[in-house]
Short mmCIF file of C-alpha atoms in Angstrom, two decimals:
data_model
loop_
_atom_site.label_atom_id
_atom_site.label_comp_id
_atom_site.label_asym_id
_atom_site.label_seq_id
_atom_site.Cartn_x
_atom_site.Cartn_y
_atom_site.Cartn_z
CA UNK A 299 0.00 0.00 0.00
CA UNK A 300 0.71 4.08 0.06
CA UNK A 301 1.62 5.70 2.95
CA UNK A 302 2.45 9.37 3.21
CA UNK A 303 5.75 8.80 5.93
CA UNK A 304 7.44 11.96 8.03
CA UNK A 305 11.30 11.30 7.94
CA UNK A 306 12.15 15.04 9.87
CA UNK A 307 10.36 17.72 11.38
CA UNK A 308 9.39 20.89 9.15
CA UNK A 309 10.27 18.59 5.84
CA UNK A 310 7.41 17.55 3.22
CA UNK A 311 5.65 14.32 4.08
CA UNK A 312 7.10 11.41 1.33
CA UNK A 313 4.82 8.91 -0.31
CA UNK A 314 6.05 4.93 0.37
CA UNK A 315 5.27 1.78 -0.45
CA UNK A 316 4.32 -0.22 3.29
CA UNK A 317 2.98 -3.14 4.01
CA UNK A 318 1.06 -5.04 6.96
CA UNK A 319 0.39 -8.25 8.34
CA UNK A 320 -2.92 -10.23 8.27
CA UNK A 321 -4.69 -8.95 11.74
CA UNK A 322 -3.48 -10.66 14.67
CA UNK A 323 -5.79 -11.63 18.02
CA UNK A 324 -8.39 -8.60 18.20
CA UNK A 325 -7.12 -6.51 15.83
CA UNK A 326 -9.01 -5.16 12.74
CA UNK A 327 -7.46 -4.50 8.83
CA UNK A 328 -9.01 -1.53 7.26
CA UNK A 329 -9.36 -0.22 3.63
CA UNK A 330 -9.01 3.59 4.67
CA UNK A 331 -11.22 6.33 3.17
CA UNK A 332 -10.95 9.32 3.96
CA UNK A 333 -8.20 11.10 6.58
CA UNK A 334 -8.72 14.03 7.63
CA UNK A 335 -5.89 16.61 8.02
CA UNK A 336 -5.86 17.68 11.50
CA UNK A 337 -3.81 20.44 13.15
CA UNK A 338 -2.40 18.30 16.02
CA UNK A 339 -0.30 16.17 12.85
CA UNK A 340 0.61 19.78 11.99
CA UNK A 341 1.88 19.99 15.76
CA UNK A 342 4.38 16.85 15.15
CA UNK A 343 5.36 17.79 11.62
CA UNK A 344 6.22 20.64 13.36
CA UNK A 345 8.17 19.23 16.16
CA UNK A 346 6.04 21.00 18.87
CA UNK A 347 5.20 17.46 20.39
CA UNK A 348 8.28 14.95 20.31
CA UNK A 349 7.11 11.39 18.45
CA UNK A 350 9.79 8.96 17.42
CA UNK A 351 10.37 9.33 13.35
CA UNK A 352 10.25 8.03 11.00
CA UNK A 353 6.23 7.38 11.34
CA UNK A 354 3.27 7.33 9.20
CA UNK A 355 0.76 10.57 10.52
CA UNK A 356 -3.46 10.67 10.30
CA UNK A 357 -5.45 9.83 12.62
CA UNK A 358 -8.84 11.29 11.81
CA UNK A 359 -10.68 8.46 9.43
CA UNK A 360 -12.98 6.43 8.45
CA UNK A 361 -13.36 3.25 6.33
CA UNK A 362 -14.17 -0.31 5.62
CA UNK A 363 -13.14 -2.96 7.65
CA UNK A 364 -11.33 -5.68 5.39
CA UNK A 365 -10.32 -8.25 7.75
CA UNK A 366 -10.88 -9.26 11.05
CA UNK A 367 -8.13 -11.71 13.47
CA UNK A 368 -9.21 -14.22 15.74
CA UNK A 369 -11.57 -13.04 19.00
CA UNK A 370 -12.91 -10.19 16.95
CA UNK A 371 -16.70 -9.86 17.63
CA UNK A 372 -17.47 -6.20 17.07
CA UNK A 373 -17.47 -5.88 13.36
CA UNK A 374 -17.13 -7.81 10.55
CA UNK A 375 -16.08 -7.82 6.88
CA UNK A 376 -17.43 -4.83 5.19
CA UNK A 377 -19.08 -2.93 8.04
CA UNK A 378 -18.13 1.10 8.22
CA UNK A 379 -16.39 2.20 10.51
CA UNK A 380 -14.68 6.00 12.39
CA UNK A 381 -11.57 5.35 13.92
CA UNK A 382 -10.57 7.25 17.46
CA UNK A 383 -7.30 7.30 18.73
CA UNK A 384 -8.67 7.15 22.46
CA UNK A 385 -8.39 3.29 21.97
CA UNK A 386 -9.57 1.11 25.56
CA UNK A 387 -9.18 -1.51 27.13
CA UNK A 388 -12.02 -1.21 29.22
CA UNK A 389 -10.63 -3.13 32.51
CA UNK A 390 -8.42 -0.10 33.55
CA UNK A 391 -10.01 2.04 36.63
CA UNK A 392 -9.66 4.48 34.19
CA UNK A 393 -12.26 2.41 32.03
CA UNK A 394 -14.28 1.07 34.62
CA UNK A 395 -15.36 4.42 35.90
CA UNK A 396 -16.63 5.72 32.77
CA UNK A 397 -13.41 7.71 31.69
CA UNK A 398 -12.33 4.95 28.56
CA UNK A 399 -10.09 8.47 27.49
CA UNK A 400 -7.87 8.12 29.70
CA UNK A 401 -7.38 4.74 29.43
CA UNK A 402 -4.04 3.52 31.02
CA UNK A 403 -3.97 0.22 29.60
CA UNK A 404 -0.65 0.32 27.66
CA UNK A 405 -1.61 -3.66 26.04
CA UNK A 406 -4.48 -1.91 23.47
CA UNK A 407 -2.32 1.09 22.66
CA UNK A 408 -0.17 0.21 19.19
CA UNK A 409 2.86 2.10 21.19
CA UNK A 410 6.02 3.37 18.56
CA UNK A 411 8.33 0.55 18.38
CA UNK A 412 6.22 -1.54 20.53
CA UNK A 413 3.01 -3.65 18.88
CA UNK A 414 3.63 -1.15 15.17
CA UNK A 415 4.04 -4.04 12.26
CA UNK A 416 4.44 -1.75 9.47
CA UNK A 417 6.72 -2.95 7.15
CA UNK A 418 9.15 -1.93 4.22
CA UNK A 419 11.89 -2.38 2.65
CA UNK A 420 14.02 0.26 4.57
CA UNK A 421 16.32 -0.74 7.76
CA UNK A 422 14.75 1.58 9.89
CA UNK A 423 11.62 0.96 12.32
CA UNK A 424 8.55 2.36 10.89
CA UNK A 425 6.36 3.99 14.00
CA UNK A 426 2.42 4.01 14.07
CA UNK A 427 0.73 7.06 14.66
CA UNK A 428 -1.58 7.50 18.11
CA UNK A 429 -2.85 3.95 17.40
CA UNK A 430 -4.11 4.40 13.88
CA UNK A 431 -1.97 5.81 10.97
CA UNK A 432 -4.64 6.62 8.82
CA UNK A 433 -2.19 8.63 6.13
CA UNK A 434 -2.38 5.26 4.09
CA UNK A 435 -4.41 2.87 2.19
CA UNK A 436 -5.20 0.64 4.77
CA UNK A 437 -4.96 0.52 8.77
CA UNK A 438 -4.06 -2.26 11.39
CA UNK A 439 -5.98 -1.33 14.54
CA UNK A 440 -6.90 -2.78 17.66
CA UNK A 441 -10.93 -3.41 17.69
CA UNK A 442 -11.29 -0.60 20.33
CA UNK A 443 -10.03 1.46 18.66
CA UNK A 444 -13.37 1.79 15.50
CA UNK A 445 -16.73 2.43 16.38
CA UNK A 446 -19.52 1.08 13.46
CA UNK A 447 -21.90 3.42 11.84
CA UNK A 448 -24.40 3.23 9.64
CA UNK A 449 -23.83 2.52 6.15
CA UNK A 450 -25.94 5.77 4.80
CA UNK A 451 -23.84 7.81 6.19
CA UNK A 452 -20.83 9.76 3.64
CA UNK A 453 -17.40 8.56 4.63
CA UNK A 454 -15.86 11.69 4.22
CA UNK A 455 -18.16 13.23 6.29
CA UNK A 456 -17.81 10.59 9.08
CA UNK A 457 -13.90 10.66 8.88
CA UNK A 458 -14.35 14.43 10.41
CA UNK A 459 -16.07 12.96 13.35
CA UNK A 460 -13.31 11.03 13.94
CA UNK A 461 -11.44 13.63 16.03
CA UNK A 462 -12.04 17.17 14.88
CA UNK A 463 -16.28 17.03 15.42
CA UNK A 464 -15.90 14.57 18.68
CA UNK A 465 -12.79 16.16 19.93
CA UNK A 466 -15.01 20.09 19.93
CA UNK A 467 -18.53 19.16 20.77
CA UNK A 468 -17.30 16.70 23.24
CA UNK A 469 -15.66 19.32 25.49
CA UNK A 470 -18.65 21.10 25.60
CA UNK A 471 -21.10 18.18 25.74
CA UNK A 472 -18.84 15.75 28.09
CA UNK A 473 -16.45 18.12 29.60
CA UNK A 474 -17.57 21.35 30.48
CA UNK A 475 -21.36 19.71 30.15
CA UNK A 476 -22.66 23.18 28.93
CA UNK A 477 -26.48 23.65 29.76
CA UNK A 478 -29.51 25.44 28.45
CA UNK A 479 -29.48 28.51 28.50
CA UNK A 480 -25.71 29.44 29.42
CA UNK A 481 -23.03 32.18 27.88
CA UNK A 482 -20.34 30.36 25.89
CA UNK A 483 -17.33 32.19 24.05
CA UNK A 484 -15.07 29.82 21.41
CA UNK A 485 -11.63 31.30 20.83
CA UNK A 486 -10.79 29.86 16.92
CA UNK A 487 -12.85 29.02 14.45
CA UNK A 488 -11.23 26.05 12.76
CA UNK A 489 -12.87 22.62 12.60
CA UNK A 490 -12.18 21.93 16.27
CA UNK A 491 -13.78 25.47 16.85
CA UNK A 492 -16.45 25.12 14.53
CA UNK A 493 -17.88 21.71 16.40
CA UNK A 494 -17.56 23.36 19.73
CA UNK A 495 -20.03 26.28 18.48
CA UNK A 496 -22.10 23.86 16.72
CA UNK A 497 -22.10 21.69 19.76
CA UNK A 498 -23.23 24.65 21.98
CA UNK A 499 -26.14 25.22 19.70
CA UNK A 500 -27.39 21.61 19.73
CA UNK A 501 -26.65 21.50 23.41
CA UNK A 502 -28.76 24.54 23.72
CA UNK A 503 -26.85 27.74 24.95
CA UNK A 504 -28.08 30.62 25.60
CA UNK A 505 -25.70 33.04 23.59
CA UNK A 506 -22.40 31.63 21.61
CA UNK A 507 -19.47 33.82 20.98
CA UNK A 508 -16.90 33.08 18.10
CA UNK A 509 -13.53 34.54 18.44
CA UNK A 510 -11.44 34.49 14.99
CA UNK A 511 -9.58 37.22 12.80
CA UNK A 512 -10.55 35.32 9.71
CA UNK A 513 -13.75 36.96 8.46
CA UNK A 514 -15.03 34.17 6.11
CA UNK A 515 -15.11 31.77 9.37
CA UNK A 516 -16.64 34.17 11.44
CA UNK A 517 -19.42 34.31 9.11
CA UNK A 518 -19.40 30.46 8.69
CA UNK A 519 -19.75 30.36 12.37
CA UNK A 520 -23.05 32.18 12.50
CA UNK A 521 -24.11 29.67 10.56
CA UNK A 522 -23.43 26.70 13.01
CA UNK A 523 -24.75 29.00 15.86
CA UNK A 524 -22.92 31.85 16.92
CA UNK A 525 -25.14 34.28 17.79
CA UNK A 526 -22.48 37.30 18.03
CA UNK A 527 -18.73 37.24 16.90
CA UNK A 528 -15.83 39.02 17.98
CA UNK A 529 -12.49 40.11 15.31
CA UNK A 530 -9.39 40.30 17.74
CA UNK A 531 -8.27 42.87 15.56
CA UNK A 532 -11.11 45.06 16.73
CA UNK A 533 -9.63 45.31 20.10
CA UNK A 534 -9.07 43.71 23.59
CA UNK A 535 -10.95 40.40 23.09
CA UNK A 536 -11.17 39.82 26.64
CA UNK A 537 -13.01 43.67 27.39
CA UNK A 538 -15.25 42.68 23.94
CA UNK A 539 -16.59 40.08 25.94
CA UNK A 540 -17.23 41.47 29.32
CA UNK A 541 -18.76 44.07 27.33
CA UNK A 542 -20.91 41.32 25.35
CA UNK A 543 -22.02 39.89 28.26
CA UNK A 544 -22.24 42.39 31.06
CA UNK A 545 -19.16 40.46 32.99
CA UNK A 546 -18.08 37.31 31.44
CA UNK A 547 -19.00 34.15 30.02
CA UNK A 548 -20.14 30.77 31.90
CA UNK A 549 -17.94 28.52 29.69
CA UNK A 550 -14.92 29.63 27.29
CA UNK A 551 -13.35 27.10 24.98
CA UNK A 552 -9.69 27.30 23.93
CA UNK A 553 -8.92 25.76 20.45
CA UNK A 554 -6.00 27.40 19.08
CA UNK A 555 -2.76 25.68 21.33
CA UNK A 556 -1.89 29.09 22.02
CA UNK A 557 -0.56 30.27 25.48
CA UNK A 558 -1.98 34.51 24.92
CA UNK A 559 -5.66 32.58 24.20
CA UNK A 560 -5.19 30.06 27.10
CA UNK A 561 -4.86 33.11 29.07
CA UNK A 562 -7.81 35.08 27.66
CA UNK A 563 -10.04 32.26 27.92
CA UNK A 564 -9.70 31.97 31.77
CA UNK A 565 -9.89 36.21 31.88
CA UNK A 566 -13.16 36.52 30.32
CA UNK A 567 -15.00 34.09 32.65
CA UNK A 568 -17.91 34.91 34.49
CA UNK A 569 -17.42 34.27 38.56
CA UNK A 570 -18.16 30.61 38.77
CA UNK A 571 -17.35 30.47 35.33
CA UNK A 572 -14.72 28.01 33.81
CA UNK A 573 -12.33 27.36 31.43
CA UNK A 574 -11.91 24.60 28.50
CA UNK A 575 -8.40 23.99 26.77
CA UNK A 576 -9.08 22.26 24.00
CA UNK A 577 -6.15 23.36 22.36
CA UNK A 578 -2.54 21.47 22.08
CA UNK A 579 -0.43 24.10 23.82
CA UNK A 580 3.10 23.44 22.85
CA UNK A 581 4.97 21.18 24.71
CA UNK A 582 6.88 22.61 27.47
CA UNK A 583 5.30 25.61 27.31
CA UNK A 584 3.58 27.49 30.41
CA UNK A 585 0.52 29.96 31.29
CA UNK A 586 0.15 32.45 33.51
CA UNK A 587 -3.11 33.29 35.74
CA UNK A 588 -4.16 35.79 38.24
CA UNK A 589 -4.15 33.92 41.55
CA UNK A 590 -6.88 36.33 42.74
CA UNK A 591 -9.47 35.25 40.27
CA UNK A 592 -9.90 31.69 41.68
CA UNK A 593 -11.25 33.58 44.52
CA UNK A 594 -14.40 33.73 42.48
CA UNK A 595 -14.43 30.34 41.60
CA UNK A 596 -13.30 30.22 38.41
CA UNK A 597 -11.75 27.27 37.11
CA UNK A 598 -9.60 25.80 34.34
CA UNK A 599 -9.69 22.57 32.69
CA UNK A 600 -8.42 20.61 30.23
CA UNK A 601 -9.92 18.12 27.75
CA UNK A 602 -9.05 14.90 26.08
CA UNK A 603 -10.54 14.20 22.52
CA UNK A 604 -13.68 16.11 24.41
CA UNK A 605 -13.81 13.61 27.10
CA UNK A 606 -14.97 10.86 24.94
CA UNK A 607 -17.37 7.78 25.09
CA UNK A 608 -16.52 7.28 21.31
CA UNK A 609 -18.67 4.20 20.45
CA UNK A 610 -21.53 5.84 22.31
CA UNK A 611 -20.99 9.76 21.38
CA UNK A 612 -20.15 8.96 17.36
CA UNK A 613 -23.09 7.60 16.55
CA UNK A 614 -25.32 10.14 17.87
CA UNK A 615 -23.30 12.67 15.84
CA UNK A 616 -23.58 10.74 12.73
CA UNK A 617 -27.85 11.11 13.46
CA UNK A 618 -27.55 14.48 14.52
CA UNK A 619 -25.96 15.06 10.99
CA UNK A 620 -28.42 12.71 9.24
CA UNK A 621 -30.86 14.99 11.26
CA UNK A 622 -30.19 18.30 9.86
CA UNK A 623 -28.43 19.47 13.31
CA UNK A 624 -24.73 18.64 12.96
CA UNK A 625 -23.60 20.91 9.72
CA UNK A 626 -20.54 18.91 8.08
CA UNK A 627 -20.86 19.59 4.62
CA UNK A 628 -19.82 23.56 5.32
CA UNK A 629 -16.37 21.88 7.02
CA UNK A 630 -14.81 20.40 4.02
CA UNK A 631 -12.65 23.41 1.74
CA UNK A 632 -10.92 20.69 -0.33
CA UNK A 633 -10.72 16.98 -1.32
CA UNK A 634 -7.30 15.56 -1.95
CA UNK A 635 -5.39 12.92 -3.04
CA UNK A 636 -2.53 11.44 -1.19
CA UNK A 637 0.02 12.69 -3.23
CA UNK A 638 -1.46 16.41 -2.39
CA UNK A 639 -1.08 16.04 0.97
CA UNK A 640 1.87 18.44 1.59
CA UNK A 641 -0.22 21.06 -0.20
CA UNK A 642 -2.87 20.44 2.04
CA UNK A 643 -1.28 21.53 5.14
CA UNK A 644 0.76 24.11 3.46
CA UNK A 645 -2.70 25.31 3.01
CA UNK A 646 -3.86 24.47 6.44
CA UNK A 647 -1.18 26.47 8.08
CA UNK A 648 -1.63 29.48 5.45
CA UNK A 649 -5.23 29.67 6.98
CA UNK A 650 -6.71 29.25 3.57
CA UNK A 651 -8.75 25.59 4.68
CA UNK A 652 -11.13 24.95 7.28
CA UNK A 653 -10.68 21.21 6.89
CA UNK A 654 -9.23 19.37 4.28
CA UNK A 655 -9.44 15.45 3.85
CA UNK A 656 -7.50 12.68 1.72
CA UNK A 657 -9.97 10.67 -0.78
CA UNK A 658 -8.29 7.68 -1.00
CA UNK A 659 -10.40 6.39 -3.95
CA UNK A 660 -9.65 9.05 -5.88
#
């Protein structure tokens, strides 16, 4: 098969011939899709998160499950499928307790060097990707690590739920667990962004700020829900939003990495009100708070792939979409082959794509 493979940080992603073994106890072969190109592989190409090289990126898919090894009962030959890199083992306390994301089961997770059986001709080790690898033709994943959907659903729309959609509404829906009614400011307006503000529609806020200095997403945000939107250019963002809202928001959502927008996000909170980084902040790097503030009971939190119960949570999305509530067709600026895929996220990090994903049929 294909695979697009990163040799070095900040060089162009090289197209490979790879192969892989016939699935093994639990695991699952896949025909891949669509992949989505998300910003955290940006964040790796990039070198702001250390991941042993050379390794085959993607991890936001979907596809059709080819093969199945021995033990497999959850899908078969055939069946669709979204891959999520918050693989479980589900016997973990972690698991047992209803948080399957932060599974600690190291046995399910295809670790670099570890349980990766990627092969070519090359001497050195070939490293999977946060379980998946889905910047090829096919995938070898554990069986926890796909949830089915229904066949009338578009791949390449389902590939986006894959991390981007589940990853935004989750952390409003599952982490911060936004209710009727309440204030909620988004600060970025890419796909991550846009699911958070469509996910605080569906989950029925009262007013929904978007945050962005790119003018064509602000207006795509309205669309998805945003009932006002703020251009950072136009001033202070923080003031723009105690102005907005007579104080501060009940829930702000971080989705940019960044450590300035980290910090605004817990300074425009409401008392009582709390924060959401959604955002991969760079490795390393630290933010800065007023200790006073917390006297008020604000908070900050983080968020995992929006605090996922994939193989419940994915589903719903995919009827919420089927449903005329979950707006995907808006997310996609271009289809691509493999062979475009440097373009892609030249594109991506010009600002120029709201989400751009691989057609592997093509």
């Amino acid at each position: 098969m294909k695979a697009a493979v990163l040799y070095e940080v900040n060089q162009p992603l090289v197209i490979e011939d790879v192969s892989l073994p016939k699935p093994g106890p639990r695991e699952v072969l896949i025909r891949t899709a669509v992949a989505g190109l998300c910003h955290s592989d940006l964040h790796f190409m990039e070198g702001l998160y250390p991941h042993p090289l050379p390794a085959v990126l993607g991890h936001e898919s979907a596809g059709v499950v080819e093969q199945v090894g021995s033990d497999v009962t959850y899908v078969k030959p055939g069946d669709h499928v979204v891959t999520c890199l918050s693989v479980f083992c589900g016997t973990c306390d972690n698991c047992t307790t209803g948080r399957t994301v932060l599974c600690t089961d190291a046995t399910v997770k295809m670790l670099p060097g570890v349980s990766n059986r990627m092969q070519w001709s090359k001497p050195e080790k070939l490293h999977q990707f946060l379980n998946l690898s889905s910047f090829a033709e096919q995938m070898l994943v554990h069986e926890n690590a796909i949830v089915k959907i229904r066949k009338d659903m578009p791949l390449d729309l389902a590939a986006l739920i894959g991390c981007g959609v589940i990853t935004g509404y989750g952390a409003v829906v599952n982490t911060a667990k936004v209710t009727a009614g309440e204030t909620v400011a988004v600060i970025g307006c890419g796909g991550v962004g846009m699911a958070a503000i469509n996910g605080a529609q569906i989950a029925g806020a009262g007013r929904i700020i978007a945050i962005d200095t790119n003018p064509a997403k602000l207006q795509l945000a309205t669309k998805l829900g945003a009932t006002d939107i703020i251009n950072p250019a136009d001033g202070d963002v923080v003031k723009q939003v105690r102005d907005l809202t007579n104080g501060g928001v009940h829930h702000s959502f971080e989705v940019l990495g960044r450590k300035e927008t980290a910090e605004q996000a817990f300074g425009m909170l409401a008392a009582g009100g709390t924060a959401t980084i959604v955002g991969m902040i760079p490795f390393g790097q630290k933010i800065e708070l007023h200790g006073f503030d917390f006297l008020r009971e604000r908070r900050i939190q983080g968020s995992s792939m929006g605090s996922n119960h994939f193989r419940v949570d994915m589903p719903r999305l995919v009827d919420f979409y089927l449903r005329g509530r979950l707006h995907l067709e808006d997310w996609i600026s271009a289809k691509l082959k493999l062979s475009e895929i440097n373009e892609g996220f030249a594109n991506m990090k010009a600002g120029k794509t709201l989400r751009s994903v691989i057609m592997f049929d093509s």
